[in-house]
Coordinates of N, CA and C in Angstrom, one line a residue:
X1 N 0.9 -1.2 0.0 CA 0.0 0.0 0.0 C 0.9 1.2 0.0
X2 N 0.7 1.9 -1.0 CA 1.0 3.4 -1.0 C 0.9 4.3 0.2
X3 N 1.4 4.9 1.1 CA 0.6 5.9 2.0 C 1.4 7.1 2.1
X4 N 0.5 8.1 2.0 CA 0.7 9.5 2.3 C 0.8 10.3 3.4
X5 N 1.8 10.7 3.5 CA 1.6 11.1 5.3 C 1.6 12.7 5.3
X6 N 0.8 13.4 5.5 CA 0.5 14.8 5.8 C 1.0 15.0 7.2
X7 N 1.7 16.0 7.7 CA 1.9 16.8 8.9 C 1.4 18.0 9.1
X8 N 0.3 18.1 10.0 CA -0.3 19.6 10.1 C 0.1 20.3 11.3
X9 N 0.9 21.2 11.6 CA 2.1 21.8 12.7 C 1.5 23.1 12.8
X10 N 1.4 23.6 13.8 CA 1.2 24.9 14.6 C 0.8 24.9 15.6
X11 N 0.9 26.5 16.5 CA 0.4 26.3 17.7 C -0.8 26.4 18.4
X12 N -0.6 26.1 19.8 CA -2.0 26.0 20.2 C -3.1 26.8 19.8
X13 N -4.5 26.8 19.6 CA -5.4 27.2 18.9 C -5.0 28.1 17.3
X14 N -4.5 27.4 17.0 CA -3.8 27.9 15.7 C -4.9 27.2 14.5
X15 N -5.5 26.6 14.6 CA -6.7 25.8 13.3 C -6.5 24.4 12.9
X16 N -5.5 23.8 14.0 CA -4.7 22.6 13.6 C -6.2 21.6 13.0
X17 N -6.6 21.1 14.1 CA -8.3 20.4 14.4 C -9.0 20.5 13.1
X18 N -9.0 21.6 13.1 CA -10.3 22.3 11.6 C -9.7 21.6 10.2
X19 N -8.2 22.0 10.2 CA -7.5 21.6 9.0 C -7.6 19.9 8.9
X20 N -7.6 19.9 10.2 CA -7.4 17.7 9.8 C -8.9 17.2 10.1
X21 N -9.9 18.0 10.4 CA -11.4 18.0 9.8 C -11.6 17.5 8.7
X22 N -10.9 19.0 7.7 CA -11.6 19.4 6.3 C -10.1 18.4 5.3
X23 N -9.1 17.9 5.7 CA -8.2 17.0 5.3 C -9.0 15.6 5.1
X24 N -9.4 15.3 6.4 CA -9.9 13.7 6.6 C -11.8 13.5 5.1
X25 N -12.2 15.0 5.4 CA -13.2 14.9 4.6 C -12.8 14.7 3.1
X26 N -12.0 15.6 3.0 CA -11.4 15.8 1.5 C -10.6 14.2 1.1
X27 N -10.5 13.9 1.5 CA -10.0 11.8 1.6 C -11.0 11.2 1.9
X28 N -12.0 11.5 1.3 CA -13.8 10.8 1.3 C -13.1 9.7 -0.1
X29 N -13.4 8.2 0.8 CA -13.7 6.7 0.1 C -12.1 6.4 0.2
X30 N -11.2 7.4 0.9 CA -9.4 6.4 1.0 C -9.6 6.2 2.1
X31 N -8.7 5.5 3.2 CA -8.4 5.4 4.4 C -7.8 6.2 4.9
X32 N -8.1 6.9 5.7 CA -7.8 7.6 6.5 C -7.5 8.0 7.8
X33 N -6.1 8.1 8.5 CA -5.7 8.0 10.1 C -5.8 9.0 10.4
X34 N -5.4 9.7 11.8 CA -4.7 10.5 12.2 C -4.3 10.2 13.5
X35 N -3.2 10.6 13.5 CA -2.1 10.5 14.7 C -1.4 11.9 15.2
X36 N -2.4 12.3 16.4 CA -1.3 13.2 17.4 C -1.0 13.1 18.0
X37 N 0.3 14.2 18.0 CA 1.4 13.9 19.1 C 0.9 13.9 20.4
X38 N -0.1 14.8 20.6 CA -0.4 15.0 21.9 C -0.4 13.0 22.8
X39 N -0.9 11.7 21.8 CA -1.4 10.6 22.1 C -0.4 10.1 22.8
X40 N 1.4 11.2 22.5 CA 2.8 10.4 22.4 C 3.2 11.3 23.5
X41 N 2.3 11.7 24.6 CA 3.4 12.6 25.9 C 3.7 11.4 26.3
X42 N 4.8 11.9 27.1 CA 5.9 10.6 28.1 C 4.8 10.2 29.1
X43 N 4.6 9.1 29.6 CA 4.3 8.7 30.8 C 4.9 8.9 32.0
X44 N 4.5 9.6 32.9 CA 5.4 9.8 34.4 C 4.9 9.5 35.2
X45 N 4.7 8.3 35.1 CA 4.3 7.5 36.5 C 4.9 7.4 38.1
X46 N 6.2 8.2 38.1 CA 7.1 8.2 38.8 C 6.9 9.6 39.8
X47 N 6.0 10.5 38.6 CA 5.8 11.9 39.6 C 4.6 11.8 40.2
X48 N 4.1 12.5 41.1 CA 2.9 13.0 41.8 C 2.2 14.1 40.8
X49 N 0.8 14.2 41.2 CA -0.2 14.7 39.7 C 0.5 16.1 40.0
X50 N 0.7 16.8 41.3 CA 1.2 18.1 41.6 C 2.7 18.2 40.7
X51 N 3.4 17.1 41.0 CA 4.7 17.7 40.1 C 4.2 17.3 38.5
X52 N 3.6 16.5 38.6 CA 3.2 16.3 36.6 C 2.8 17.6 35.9
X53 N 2.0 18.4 37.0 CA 0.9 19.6 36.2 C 1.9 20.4 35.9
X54 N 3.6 20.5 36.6 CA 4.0 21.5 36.3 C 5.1 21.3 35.4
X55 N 5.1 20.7 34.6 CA 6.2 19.9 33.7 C 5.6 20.7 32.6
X56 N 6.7 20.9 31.9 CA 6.2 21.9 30.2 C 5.8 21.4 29.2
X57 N 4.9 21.1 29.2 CA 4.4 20.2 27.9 C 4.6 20.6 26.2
X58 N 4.9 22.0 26.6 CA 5.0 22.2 25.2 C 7.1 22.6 24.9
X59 N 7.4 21.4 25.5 CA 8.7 21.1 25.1 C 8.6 20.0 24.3
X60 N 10.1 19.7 23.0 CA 10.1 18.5 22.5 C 10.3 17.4 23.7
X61 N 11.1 17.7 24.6 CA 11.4 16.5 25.7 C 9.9 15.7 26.2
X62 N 8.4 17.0 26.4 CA 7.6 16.4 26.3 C 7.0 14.9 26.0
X63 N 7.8 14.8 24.6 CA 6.7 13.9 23.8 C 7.8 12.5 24.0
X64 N 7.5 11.5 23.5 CA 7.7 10.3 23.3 C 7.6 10.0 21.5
X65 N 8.6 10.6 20.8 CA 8.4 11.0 19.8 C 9.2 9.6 18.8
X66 N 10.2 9.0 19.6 CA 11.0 7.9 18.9 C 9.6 7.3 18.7
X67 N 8.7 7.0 19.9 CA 7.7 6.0 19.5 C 6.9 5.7 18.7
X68 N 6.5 7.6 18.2 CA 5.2 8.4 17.1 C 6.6 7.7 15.6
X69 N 7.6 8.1 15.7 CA 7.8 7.5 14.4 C 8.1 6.0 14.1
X70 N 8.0 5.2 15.1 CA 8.2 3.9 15.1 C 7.0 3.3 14.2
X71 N 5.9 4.0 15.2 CA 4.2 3.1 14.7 C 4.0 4.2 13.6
X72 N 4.5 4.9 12.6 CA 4.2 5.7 11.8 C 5.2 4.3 10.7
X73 N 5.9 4.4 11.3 CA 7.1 3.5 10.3 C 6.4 2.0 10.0
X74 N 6.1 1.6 10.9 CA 5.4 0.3 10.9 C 4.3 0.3 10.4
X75 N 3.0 1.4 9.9 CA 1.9 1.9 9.6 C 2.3 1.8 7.8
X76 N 3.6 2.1 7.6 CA 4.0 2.3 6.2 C 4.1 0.9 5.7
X77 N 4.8 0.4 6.7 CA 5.1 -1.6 6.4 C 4.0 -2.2 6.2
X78 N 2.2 -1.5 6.5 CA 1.1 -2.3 6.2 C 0.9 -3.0 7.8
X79 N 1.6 -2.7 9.2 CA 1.9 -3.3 10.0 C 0.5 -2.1 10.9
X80 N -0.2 -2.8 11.8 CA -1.0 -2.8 13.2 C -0.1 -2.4 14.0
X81 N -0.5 -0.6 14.8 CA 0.3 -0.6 16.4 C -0.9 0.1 16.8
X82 N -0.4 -0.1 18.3 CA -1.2 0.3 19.7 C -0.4 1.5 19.9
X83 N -1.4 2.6 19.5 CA -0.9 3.6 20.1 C -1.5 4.3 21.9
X84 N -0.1 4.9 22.0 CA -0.9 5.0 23.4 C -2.0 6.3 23.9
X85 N -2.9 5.8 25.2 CA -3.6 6.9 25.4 C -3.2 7.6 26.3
X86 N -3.0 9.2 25.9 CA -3.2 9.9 27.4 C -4.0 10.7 28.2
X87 N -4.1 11.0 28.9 CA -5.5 11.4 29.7 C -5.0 12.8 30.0
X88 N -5.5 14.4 29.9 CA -5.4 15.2 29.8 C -5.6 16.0 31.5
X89 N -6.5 14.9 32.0 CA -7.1 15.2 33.6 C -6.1 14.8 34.5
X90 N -5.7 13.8 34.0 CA -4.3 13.0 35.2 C -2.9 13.7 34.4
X91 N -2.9 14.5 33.6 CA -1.1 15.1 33.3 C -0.2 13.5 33.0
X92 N -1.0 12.3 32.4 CA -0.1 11.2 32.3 C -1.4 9.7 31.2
X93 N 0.0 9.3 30.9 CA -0.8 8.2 30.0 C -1.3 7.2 30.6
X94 N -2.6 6.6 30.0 CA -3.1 5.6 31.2 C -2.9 4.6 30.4
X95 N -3.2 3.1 30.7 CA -2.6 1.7 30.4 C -3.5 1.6 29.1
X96 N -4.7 2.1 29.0 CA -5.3 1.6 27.9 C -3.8 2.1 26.4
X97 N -4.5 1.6 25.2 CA -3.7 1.7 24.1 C -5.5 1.5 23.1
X98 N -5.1 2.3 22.1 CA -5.7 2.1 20.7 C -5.1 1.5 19.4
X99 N -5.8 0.4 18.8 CA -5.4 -0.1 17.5 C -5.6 0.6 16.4
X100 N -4.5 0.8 16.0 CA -4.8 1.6 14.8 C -4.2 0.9 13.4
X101 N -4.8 0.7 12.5 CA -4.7 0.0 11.0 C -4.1 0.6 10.1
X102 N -3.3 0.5 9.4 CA -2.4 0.8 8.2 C -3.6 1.5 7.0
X103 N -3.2 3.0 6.7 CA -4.1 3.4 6.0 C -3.1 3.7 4.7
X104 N -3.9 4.1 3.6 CA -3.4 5.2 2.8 C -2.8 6.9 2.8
X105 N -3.7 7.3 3.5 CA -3.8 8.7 4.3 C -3.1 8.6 5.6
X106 N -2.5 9.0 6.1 CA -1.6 9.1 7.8 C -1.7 10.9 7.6
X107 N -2.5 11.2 8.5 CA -2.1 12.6 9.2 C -1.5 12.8 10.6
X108 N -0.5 13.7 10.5 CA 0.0 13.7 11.8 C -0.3 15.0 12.7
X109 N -0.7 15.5 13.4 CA -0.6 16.7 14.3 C -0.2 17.4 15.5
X110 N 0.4 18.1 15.4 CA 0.7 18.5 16.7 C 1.8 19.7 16.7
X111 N 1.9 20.5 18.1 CA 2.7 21.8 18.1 C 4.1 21.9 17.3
X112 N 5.0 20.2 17.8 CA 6.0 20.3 18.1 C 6.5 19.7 17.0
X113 N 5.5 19.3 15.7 CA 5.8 17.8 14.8 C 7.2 17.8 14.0
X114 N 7.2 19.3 13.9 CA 8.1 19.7 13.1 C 9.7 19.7 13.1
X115 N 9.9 19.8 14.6 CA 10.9 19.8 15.6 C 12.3 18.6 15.4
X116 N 11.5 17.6 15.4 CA 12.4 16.4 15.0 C 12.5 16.0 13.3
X117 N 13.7 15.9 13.2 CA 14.1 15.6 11.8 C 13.9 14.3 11.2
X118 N 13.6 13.6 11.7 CA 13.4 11.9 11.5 C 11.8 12.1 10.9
X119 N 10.9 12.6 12.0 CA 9.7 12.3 11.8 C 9.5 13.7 10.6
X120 N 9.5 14.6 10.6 CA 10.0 15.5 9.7 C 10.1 14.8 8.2
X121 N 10.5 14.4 8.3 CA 11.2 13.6 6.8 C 10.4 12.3 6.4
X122 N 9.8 12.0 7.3 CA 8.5 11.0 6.8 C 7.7 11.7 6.4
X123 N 7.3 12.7 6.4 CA 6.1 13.6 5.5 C 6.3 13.5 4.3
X124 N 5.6 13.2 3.5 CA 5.2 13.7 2.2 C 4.8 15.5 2.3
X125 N 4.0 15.6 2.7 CA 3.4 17.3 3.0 C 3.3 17.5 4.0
X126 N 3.5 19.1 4.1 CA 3.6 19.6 5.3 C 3.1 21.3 5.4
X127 N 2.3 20.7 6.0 CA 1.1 22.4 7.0 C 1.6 22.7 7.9
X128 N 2.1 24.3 7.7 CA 2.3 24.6 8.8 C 1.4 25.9 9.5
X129 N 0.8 25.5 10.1 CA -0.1 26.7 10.1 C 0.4 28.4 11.0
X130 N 0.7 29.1 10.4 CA 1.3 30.6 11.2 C -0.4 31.7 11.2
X131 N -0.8 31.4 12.7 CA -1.8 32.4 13.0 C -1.2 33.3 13.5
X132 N -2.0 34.3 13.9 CA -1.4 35.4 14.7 C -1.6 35.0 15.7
X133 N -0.9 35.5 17.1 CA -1.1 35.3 18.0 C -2.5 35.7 19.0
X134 N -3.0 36.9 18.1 CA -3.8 37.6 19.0 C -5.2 36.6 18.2
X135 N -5.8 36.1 17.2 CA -6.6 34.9 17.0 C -6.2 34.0 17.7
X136 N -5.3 33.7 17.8 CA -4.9 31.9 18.6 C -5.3 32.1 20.4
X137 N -4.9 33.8 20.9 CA -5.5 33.6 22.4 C -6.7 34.0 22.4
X138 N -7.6 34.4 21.5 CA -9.1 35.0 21.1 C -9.4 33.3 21.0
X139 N -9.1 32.5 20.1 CA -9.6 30.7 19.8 C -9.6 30.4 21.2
X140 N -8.9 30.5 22.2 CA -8.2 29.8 23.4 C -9.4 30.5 24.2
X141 N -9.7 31.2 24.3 CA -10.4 31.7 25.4 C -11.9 31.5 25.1
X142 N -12.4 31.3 23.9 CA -13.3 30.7 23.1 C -13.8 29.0 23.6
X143 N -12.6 28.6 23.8 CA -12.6 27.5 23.8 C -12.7 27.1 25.4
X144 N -12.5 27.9 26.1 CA -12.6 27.8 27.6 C -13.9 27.3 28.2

């Protein structure tokens, strides 16, 4: 199987969502994934929720990103992974995992996608979306 991997990159409340909305629709009758980073934060089972909340999430160190391009890599082989879930209320990943199937379409999203050169270079295409700041904390407070 052929597959196309789109990366949609910008920051928070930037239109990331919207864009891999009107992507997934526009791939009406292919297969169609999407994988975000956010699914790929580290697990820190080791901290207390007080020290987890205060950890910077929007660092690369954040993510677990060897992992996002492992099961991206394996996705291309026609190959089944479990990606993991994280829970946004506990600041940490919980034991469940989701199966996800080898598509034609792979979208990827997230702040930081851009950041690492490995995963980077698996794209076929690449969105980067540059809002202004003063829409992105106008979206954010919308969103509250």
């Amino acid at each position: 199987m052929n597959t196309t991997i789109i990366g949609v990159a910008g920051g928070t409340a930037s239109g990331k969502s919207t864009l891999v909305k009107k992507l997934q629709e526009a791939f009406e009758g292919e297969s169609v994934i999407t994988l975000c980073h956010d699914y790929y934060y580290k697990a820190h089972d080791d901290l207390s929720f007080e020290e987890r909340t205060k950890l910077n999430y929007d660092h690369p160190g954040a993510f677990d990103t060897d992992m996002m391009i492992e099961d991206i890599m394996k996705l291309k082989k026609g190959r089944s992974v479990f990606r993991p879930v994280y829970s946004f209320v506990n600041h940490n990943r919980t034991d469940k995992t989701v199966k996800v199937e080898p598509a034609q379409v792979i979208i990827i999203d997230g702040i930081l996608i851009l950041e690492n050169r490995t995963l980077r270079e698996l794209m076929d295409w690449i969105i980067d979306l540059d809002t202004a700041l003063k829409s992105r904390r106008a979206r954010s407070l919308l969103q509250e």
